[in-house]
Short mmCIF file of C-alpha atoms in Angstrom, two decimals:
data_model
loop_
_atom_site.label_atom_id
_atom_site.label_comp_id
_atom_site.label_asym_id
_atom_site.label_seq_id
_atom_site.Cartn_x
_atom_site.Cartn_y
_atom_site.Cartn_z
CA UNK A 12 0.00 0.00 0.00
CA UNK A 13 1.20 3.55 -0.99
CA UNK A 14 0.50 6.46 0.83
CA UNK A 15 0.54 9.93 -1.28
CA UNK A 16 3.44 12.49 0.23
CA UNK A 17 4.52 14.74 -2.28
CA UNK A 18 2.22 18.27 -2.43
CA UNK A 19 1.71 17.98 -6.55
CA UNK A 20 2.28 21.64 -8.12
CA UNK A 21 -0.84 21.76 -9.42
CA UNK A 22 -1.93 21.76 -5.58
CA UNK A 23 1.07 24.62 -4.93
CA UNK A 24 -0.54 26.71 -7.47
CA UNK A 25 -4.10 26.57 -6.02
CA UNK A 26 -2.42 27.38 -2.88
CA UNK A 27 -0.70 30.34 -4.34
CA UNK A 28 -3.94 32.19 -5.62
CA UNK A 29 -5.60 31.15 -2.48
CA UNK A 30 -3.22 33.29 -0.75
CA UNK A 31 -3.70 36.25 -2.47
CA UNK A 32 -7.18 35.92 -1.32
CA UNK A 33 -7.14 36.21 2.60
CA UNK A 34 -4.09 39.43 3.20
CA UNK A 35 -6.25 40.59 6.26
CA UNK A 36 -6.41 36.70 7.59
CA UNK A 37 -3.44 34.70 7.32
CA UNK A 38 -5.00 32.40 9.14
CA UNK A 39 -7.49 31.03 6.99
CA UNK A 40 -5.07 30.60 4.18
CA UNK A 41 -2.76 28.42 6.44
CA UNK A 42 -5.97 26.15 7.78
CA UNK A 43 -7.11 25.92 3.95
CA UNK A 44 -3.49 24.78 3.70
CA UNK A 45 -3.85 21.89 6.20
CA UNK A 46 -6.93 20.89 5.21
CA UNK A 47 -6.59 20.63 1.52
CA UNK A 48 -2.84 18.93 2.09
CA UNK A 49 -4.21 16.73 4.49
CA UNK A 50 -6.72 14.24 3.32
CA UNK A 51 -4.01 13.28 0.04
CA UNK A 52 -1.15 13.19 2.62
CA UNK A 53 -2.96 10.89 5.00
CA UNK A 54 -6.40 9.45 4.21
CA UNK A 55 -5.55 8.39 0.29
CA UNK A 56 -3.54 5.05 -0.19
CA UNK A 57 -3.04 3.57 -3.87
CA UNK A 58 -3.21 0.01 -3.80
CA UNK A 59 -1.62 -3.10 -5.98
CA UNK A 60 -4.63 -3.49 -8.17
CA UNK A 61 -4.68 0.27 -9.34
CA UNK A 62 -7.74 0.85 -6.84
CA UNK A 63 -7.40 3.77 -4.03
CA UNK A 64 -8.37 3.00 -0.15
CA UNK A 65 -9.88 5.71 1.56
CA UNK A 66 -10.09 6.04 5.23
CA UNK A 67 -12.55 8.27 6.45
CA UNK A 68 -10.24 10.24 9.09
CA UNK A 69 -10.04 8.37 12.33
CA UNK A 70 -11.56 5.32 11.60
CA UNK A 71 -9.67 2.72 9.53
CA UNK A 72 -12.59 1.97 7.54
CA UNK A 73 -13.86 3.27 3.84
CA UNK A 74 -17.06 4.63 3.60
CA UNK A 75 -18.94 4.74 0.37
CA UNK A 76 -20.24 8.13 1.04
CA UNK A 77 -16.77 10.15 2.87
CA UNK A 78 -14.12 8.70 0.21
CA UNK A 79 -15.92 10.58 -2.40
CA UNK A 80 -17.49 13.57 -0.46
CA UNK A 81 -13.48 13.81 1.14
CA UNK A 82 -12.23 13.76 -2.47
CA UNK A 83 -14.29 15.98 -4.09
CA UNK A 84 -11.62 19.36 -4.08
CA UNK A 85 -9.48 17.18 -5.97
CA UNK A 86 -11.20 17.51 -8.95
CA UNK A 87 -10.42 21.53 -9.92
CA UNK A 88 -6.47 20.33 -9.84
CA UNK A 89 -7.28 16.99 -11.67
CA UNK A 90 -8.34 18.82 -14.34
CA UNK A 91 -4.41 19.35 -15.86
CA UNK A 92 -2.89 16.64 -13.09
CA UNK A 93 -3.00 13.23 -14.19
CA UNK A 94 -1.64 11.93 -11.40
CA UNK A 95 -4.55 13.33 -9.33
CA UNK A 96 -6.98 12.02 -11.84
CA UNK A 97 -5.79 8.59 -11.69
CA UNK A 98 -6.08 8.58 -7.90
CA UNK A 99 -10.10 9.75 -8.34
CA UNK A 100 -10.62 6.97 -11.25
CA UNK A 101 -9.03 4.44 -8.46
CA UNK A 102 -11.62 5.21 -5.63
CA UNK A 103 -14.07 5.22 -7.74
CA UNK A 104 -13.19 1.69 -8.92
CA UNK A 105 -12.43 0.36 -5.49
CA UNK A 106 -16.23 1.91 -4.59
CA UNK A 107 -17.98 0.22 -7.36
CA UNK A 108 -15.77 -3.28 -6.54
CA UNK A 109 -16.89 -2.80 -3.00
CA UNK A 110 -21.12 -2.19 -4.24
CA UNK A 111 -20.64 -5.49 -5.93
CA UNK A 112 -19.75 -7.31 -2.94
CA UNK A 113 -22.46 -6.03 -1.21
CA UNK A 114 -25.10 -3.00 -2.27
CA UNK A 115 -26.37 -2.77 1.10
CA UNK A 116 -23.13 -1.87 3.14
CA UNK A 117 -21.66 1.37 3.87
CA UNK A 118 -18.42 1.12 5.22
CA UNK A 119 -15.32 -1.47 3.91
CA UNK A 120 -12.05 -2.90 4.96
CA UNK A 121 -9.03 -2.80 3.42
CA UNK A 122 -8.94 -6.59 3.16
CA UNK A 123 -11.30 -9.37 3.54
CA UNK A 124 -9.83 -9.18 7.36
CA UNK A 125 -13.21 -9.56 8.93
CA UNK A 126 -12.72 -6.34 11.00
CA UNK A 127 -16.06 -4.68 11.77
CA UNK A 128 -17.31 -1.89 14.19
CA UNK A 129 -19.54 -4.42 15.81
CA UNK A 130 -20.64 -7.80 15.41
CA UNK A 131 -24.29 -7.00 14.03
CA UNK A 132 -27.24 -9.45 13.17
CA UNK A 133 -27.14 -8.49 9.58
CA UNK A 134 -25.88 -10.21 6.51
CA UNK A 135 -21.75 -9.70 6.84
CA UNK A 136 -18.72 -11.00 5.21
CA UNK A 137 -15.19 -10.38 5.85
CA UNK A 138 -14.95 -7.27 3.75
CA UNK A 139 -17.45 -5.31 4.94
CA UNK A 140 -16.90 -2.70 7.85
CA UNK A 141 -20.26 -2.06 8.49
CA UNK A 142 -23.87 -2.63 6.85
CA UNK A 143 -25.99 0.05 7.14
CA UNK A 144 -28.20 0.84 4.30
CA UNK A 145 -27.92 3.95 3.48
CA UNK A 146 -29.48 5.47 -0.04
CA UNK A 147 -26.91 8.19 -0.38
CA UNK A 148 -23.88 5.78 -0.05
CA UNK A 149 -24.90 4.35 -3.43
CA UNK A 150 -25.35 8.14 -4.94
CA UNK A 151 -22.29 9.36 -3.71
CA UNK A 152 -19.66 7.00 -6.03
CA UNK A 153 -22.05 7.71 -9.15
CA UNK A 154 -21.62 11.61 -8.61
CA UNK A 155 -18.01 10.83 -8.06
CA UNK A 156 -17.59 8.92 -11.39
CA UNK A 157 -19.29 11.28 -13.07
CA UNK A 158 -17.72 14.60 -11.74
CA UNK A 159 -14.64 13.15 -12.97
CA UNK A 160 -15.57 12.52 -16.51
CA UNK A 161 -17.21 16.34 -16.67
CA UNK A 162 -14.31 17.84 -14.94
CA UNK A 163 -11.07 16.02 -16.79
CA UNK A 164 -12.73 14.14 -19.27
CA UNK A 165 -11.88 10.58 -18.30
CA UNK A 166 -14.22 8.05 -18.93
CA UNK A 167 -12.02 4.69 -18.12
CA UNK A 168 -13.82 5.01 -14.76
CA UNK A 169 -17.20 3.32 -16.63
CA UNK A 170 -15.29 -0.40 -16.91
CA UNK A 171 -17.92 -3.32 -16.57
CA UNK A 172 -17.27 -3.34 -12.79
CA UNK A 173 -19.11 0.22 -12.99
CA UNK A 174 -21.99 -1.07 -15.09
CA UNK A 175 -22.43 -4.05 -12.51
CA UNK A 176 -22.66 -1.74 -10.03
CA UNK A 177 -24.79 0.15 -11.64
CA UNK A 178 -27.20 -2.26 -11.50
CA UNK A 179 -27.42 -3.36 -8.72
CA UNK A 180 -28.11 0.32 -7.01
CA UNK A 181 -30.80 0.62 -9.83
CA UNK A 182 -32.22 -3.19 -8.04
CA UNK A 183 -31.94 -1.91 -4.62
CA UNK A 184 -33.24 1.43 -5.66
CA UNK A 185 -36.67 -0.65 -6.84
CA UNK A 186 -36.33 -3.45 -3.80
CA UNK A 187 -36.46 -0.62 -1.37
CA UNK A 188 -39.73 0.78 -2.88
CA UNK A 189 -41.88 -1.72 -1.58
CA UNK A 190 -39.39 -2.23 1.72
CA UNK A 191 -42.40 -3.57 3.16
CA UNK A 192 -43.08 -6.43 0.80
CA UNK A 193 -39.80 -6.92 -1.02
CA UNK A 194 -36.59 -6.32 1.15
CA UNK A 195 -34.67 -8.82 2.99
CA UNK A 196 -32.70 -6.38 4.58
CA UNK A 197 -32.36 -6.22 8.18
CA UNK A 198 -29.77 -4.58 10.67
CA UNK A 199 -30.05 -5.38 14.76
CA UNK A 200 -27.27 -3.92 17.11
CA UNK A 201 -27.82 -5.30 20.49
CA UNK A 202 -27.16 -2.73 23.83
CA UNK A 203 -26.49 0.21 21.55
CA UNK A 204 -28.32 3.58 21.48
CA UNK A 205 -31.86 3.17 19.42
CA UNK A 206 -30.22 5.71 17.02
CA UNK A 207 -27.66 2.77 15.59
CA UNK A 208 -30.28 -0.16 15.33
CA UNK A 209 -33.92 -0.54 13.57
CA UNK A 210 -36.66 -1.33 15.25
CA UNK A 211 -39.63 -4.39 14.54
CA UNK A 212 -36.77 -6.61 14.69
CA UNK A 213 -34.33 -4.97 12.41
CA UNK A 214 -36.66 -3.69 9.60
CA UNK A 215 -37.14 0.02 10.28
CA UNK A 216 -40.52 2.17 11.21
CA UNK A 217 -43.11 0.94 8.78
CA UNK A 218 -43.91 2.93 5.41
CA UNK A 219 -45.99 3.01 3.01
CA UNK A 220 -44.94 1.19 -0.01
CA UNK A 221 -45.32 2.17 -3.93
CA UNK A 222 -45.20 5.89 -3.10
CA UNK A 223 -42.14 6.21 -5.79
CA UNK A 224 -39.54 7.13 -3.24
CA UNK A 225 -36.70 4.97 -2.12
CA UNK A 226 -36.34 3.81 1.55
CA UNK A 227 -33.00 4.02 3.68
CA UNK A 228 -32.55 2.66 6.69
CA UNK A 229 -29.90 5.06 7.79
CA UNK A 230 -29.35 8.68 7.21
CA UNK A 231 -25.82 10.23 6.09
CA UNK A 232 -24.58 10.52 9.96
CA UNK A 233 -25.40 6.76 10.24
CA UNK A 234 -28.43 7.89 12.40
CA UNK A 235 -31.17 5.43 11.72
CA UNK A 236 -34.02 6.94 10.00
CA UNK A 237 -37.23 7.66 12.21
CA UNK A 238 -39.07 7.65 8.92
CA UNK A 239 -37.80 5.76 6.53
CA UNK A 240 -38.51 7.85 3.08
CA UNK A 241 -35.39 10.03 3.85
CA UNK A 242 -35.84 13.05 1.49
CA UNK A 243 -32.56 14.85 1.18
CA UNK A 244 -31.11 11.04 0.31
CA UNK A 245 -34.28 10.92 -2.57
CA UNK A 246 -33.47 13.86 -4.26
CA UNK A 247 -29.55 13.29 -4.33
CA UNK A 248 -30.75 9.58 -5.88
CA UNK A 249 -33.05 11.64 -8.79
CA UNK A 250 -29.77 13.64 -9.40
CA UNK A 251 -27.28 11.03 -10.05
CA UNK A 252 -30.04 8.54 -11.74
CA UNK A 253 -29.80 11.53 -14.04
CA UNK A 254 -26.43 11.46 -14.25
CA UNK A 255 -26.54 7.71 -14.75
CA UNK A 256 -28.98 7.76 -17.93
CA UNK A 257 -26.43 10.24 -18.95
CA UNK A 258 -23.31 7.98 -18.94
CA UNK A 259 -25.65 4.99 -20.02
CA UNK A 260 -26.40 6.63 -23.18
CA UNK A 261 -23.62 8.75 -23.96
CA UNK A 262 -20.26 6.22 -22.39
CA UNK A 263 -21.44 2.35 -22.03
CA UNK A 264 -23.55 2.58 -24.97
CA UNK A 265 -26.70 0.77 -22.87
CA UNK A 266 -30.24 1.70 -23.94
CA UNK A 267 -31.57 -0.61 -21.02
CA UNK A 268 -29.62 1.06 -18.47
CA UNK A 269 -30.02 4.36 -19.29
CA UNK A 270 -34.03 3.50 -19.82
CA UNK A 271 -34.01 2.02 -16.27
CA UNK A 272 -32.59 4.93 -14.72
CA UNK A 273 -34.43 7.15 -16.21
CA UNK A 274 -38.10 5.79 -15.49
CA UNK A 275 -36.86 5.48 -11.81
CA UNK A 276 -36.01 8.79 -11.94
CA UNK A 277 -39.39 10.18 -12.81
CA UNK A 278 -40.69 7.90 -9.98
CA UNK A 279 -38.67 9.06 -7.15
CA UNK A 280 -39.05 12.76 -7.91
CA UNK A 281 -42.80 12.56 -8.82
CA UNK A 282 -42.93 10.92 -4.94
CA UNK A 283 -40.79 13.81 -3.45
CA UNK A 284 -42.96 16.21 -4.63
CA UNK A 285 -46.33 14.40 -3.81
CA UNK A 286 -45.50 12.87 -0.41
CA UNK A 287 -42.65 14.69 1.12
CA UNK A 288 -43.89 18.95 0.92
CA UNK A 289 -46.02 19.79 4.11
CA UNK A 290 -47.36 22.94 5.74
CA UNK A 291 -45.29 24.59 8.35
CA UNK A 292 -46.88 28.05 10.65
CA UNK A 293 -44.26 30.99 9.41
CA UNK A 294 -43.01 29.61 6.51
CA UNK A 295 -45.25 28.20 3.73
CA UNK A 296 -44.83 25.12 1.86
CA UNK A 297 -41.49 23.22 3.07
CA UNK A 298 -40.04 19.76 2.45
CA UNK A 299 -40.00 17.08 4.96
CA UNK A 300 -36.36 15.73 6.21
CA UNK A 301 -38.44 12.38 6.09
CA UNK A 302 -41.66 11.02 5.81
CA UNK A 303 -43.83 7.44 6.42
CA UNK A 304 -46.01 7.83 3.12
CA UNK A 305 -48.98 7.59 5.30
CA UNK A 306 -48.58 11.65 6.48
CA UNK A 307 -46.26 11.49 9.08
CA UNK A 308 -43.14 14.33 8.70
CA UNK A 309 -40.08 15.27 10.18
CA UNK A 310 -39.53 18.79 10.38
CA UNK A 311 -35.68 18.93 10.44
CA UNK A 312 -32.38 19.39 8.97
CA UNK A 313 -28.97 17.04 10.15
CA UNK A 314 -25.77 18.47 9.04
CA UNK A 315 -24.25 15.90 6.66
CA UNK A 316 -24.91 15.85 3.61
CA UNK A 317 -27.21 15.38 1.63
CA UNK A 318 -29.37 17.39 3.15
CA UNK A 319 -32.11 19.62 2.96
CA UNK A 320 -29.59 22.49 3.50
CA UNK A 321 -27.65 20.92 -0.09
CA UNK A 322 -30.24 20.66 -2.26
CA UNK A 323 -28.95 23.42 -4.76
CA UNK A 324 -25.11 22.19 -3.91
CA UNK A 325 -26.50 18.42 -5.03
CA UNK A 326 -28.18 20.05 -8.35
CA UNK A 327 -32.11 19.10 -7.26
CA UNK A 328 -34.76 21.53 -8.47
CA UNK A 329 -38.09 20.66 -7.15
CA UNK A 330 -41.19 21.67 -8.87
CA UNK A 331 -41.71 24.96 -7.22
CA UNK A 332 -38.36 27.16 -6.29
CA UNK A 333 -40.30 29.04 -3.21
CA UNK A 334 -40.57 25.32 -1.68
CA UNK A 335 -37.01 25.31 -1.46
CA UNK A 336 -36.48 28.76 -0.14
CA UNK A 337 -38.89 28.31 2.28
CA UNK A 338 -37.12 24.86 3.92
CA UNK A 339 -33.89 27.01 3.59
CA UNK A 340 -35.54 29.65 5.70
CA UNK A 341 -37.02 26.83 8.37
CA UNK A 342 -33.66 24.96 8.51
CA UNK A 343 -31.74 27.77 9.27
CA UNK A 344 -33.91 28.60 12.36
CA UNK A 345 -34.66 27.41 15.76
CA UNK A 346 -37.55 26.22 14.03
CA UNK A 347 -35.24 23.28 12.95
CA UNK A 348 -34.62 21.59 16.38
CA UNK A 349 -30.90 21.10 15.19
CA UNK A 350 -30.36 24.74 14.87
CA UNK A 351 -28.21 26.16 17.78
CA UNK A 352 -27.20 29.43 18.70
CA UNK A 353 -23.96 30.25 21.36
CA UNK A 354 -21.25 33.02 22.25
CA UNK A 355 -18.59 31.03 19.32
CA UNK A 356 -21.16 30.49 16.66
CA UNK A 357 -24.39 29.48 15.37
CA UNK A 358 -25.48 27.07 12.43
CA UNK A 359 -26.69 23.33 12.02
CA UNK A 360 -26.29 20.17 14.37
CA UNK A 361 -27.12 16.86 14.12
CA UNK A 362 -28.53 14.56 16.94
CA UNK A 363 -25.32 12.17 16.11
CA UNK A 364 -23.48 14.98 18.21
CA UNK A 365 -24.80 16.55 21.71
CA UNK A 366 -26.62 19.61 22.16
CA UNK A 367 -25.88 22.69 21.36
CA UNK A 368 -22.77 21.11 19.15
CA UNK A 369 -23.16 22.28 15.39
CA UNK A 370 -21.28 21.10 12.30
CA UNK A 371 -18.35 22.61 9.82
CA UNK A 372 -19.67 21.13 7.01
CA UNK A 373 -23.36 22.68 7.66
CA UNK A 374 -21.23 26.01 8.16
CA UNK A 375 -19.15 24.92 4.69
CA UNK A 376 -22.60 23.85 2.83
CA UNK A 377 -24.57 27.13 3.89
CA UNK A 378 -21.79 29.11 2.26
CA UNK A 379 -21.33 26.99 -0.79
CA UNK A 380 -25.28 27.69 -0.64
CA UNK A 381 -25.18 31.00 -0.11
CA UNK A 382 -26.86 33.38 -2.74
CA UNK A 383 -23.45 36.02 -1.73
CA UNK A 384 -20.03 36.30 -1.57
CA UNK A 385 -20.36 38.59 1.27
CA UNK A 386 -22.05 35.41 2.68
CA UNK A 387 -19.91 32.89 1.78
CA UNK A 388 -17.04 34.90 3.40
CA UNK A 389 -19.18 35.15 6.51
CA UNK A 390 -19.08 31.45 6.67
CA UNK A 391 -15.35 30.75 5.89
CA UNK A 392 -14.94 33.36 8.72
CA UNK A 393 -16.95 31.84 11.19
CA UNK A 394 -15.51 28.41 10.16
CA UNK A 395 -12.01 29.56 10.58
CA UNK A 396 -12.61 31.10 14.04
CA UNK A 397 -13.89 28.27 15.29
CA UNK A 398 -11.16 25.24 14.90
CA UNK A 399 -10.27 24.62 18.47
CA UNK A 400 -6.94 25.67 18.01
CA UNK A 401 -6.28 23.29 15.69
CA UNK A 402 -5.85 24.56 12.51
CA UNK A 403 -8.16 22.20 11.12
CA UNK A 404 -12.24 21.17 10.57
CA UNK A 405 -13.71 18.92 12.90
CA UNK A 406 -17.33 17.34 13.20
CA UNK A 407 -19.39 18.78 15.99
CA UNK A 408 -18.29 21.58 17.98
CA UNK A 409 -20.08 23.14 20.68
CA UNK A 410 -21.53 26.52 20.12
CA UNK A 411 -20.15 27.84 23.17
CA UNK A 412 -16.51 26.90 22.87
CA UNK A 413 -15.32 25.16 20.01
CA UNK A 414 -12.19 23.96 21.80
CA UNK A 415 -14.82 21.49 22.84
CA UNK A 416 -15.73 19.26 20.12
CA UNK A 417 -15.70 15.63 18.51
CA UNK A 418 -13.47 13.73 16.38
CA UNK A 419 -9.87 14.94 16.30
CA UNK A 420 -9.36 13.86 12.60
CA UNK A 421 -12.37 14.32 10.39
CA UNK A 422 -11.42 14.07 7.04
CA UNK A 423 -14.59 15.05 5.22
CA UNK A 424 -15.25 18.20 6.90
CA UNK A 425 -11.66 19.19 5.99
CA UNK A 426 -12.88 18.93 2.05
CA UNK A 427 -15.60 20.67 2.98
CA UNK A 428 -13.66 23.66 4.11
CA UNK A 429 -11.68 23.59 1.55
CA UNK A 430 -13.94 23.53 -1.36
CA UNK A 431 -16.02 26.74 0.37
CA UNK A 432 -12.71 28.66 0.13
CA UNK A 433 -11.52 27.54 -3.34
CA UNK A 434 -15.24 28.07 -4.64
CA UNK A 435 -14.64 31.58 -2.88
CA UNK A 436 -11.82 32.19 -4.50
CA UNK A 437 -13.30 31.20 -8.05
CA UNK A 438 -12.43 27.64 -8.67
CA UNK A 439 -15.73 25.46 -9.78
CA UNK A 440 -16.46 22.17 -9.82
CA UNK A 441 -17.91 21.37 -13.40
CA UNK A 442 -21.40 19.33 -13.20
#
């Protein structure tokens, strides 16, 4: 296994104009710095078959969902670095090699080692870190592949390992539709918070079935869903099953796939904007973080993505744009119950940290949101004045003093940082 030292120059030069950006705040130039140095230097290792391993920051595991989100920067610079590229096109095929083994699983070892977080009643093998099903960690590596071929123009990525993987999301995509009546999954962790098992023996909150929408048993914090239609994972699936039908038609050549992914498409969306738009008192018309199908609704937002917040960032447009504003305005309230205010800071939580502990990346996504660049730099301020000291992103943070906060090592919230400055600064990511 080789790990990635060298800062490539077409890194120095993004650096360099970064710089020139920040003369009244040194500071955030040299915690872009670490963050945008640091996942390459120590989360990215090429391995003997030409695939990349991603760990996710302090856990020796690869997620689906953090090796691409953590990876994402690299595409601006991949654009005239080969070297860069090649290391994308790798984790990409290590991600679909991994959704062949197993559709259902989120998080992967190295080796078939048989390491795991915990010893869950689920259906495990030796490669597989953990299995929670989760619907974005099957949209993530599709963005990814895709990204890459808009961005450099690669296409080597779409290999029949890709189209297998394919799929099989597409299968699970249409299994999980009737969850009720069709799925055999099932995930049971024994004297553990209810938050990291499902209930009626493993097989979620019930829902109602043939509603178009996918269901996920897990949102992107590894939370487990309270409803199981999780919208913010929906709409990120109608994205990239756009992308897909896209790549089918225009790369593999496959009429079936890209008719597949197109009709389940229509389906999904059509069921986000039937099921999941409620009332809410002060703001209008708002989307759901997650609904039952029957009329049950979560008024929320969590901080990883996607969410509610990254709905323009993912590339979903709803039916109705004042919809959207209108959740943006909720979220972004105390009307979200994940919204906290302190002395250090303000922004969106997530019930995977404490109270009163709110995210970088929410911070990073409401400025890569942000309709501004007077608000953007508002949020790479805030973000920058609140890193414990330690020149670098970290999960949660409490809202009163961000020397308190989780995860020492968090290697997607560094991308996230660092892809709010360089998109500051004029550097975009090609979708």
């Amino acid at each position: 296994m080789k790990q990635i030292e060298k800062i490539p120059e077409s890194i120095r030069n993004i650096l360099d104009k970064v710089k020139t950006f920040f003369p009244e705040n040194p500071q955030i130039y040299e915690i872009f710095k670490n963050c945008y140095t640091n996942t390459l230097n120590t989360a990215v290792h090429s391995m003997e078959n030409d695939t990349v391993y991603v760990v996710t920051g302090d856990i020796p595991a690869m997620w689906l969902r953090d090796s691409a989100a953590s990876l994402r920067p690299y595409l601006i610079p991949a654009k005239e670095d080969k070297n860069i590229a090649d290391i994308l096109v790798g984790v990409v095929h290590r991600q679909f090699l991994y959704i062949c083994i197993d559709p259902y699983a989120n998080a992967f070892n190295q080796k078939p080692n048989g390491n795991c977080w915990e010893k869950d009643e689920t259906e495990m093998n030796d490669w597989l870190w953990e299995r929670k099903y989760e619907v974005d960690s099957l949209c993530y590596p599709i963005q990814l592949a895709y990204l890459i071929w808009k961005n450099t123009g690669r296409t080597d990525q779409f290999d029949h390992t890709f189209v297998n993987g394919a799929w099989k999301i597409l299968n699970v995509f249409r299994t999980e539709q009737y969850h009720e009546e069709k799925s055999a999954y099932r995930f049971i962790r024994r004297n553990t918070y209810y938050t990291d098992t499902l209930s009626r023996d493993g097989k979620g909150t019930h829902v109602k079935s043939g509603i178009g929408m996918t269901w996920s048993g897990f949102r992107p914090s590894d939370d487990a869903c309270t409803y199981g239609y999780l919208v913010p994972s929906n709409m990120f699936a109608v994205v990239v099953l756009g992308y897909l039908e896209e790549i089918a038609r225009l790369i593999v050549e496959s009429s079936d796939l890209a008719k597949a992914a197109a009709e389940l498409r229509k389906e999904i969306y059509d069921g986000i904007e039937n099921f999941a738009i409620t009332c809410k008192e002060g703001y209008g018309e708002v989307y759901a973080y997650e609904v039952d199908g029957y009329g049950q609704f979560n008024l929320m937002d969590d901080a990883n993505v996607p969410s509610l917040l990254s709905m323009d960032y993912l590339g979903y447009e709803g039916k109705n744009p004042q919809v959207a504003e209108n959740t943006r305005n909720l979220i972004l309230s105390e009307a979200n119950p994940f919204y906290y205010r302190g002395a250090k800071a303000e922004g969106i939580g997530s019930p995977h940290t404490p109270v009163e502990y709110i995210w970088h990346i929410a911070l990073c996504m409401q400025g890569l949101t942000a309709s501004t660049r007077e608000e953007k730099k508002k949020m790479i301020d805030l973000a920058a004045s609140t890193d414990g000291g330690k020149m670098l992103m970290h999960e949660g943070f409490c809202v009163k003093d961000d020397t308190q906060y989780t995860r020492e090592w968090f290697a997607w919230a560094n991308a996230m940082f660092s892809e709010l400055v360089m998109d500051y600064c004029g550097y975009k990511i090609e979708r």
